[in-house]
C-alpha positions as a Python dict, from the first residue, in 0.01 Angstrom:
ca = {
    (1, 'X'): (0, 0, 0),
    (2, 'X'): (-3, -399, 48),
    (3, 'X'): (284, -574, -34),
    (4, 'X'): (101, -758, -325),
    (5, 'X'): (76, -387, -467),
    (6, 'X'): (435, -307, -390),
    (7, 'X'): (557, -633, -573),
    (8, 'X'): (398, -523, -859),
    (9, 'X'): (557, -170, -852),
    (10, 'X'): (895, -270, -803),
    (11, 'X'): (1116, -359, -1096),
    (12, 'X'): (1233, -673, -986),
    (13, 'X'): (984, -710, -658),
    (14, 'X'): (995, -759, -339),
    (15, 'X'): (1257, -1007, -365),
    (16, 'X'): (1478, -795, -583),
    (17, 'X'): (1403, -507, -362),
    (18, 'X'): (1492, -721, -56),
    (19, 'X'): (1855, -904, -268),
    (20, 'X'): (1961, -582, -354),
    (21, 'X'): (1943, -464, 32),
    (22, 'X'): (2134, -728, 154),
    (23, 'X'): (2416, -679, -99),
    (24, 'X'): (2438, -293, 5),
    (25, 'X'): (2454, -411, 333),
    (26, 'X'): (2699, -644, 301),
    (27, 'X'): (2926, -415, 78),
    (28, 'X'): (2893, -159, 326),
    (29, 'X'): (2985, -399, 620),
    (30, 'X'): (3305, -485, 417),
    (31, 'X'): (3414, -95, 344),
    (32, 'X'): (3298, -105, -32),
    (33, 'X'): (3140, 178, -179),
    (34, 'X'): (2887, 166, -447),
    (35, 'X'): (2939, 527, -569),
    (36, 'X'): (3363, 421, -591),
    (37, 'X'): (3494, 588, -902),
    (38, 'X'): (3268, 790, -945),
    (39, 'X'): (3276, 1162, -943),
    (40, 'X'): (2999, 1391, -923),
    (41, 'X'): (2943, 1715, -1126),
    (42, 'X'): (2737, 2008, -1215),
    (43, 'X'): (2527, 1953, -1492),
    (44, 'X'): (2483, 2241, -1728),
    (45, 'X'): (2206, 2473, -1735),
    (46, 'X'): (2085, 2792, -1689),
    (47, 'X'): (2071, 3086, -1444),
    (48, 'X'): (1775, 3352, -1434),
    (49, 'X'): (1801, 3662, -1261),
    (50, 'X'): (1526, 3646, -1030),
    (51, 'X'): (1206, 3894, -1159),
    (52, 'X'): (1328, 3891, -1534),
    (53, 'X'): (1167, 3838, -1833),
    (54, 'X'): (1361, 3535, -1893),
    (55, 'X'): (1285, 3401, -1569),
    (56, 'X'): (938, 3443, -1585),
    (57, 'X'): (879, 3334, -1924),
    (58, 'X'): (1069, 2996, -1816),
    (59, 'X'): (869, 2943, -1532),
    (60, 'X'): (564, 2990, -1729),
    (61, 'X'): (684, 2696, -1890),
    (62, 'X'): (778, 2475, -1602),
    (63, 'X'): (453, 2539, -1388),
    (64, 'X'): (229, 2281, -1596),
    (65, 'X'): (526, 2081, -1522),
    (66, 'X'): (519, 2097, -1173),
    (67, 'X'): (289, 1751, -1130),
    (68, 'X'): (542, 1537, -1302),
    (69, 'X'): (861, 1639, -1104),
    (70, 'X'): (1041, 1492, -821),
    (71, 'X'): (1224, 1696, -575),
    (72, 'X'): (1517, 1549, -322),
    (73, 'X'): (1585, 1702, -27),
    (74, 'X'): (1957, 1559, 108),
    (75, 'X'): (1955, 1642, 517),
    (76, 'X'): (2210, 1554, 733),
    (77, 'X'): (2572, 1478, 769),
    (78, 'X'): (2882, 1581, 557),
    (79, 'X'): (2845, 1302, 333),
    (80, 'X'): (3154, 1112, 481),
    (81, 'X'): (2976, 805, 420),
    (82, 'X'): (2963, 883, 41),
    (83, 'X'): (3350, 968, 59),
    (84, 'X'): (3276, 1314, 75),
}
């Protein structure tokens, strides 16, 4: 994509995207951590047992989903840098 495009997709630009960097940066250069305080959890949900009814039914469900989700792969490390 050209940058003209990518200024447009960004909320706040190319020169938000680029602010925002260089504060991260920074913080990170000084031993701050933007994730401080926080803790993270489990969210709720629900477990199938793999060939059930339930399961199936559910993924019936999800599969016309499938074009509208995002998956995140995390690789790499223990997450020490996170405060893990």
């Amino acid at each position: 994509a050209s940058l003209v495009e990518m200024n447009k997709l960004l909320p706040d630009g190319l020169l938000g995207y680029i602010t925002t960097a260089k504060k991260l940066l920074k913080d990170s250069k000084q031993g701050l951590n933007p994730l401080d305080g926080w803790v993270p959890s489990v969210p709720s949900g629900e477990a199938f047992e793999l060939g059930s009814s339930d399961f199936y039914q559910t993924e019936a469900m999800g599969m016309p989903e499938l074009g509208s989700v995002g998956f995140v792969l995390v690789a790499g490390g223990l997450g020490e840098r996170l405060g893990y």
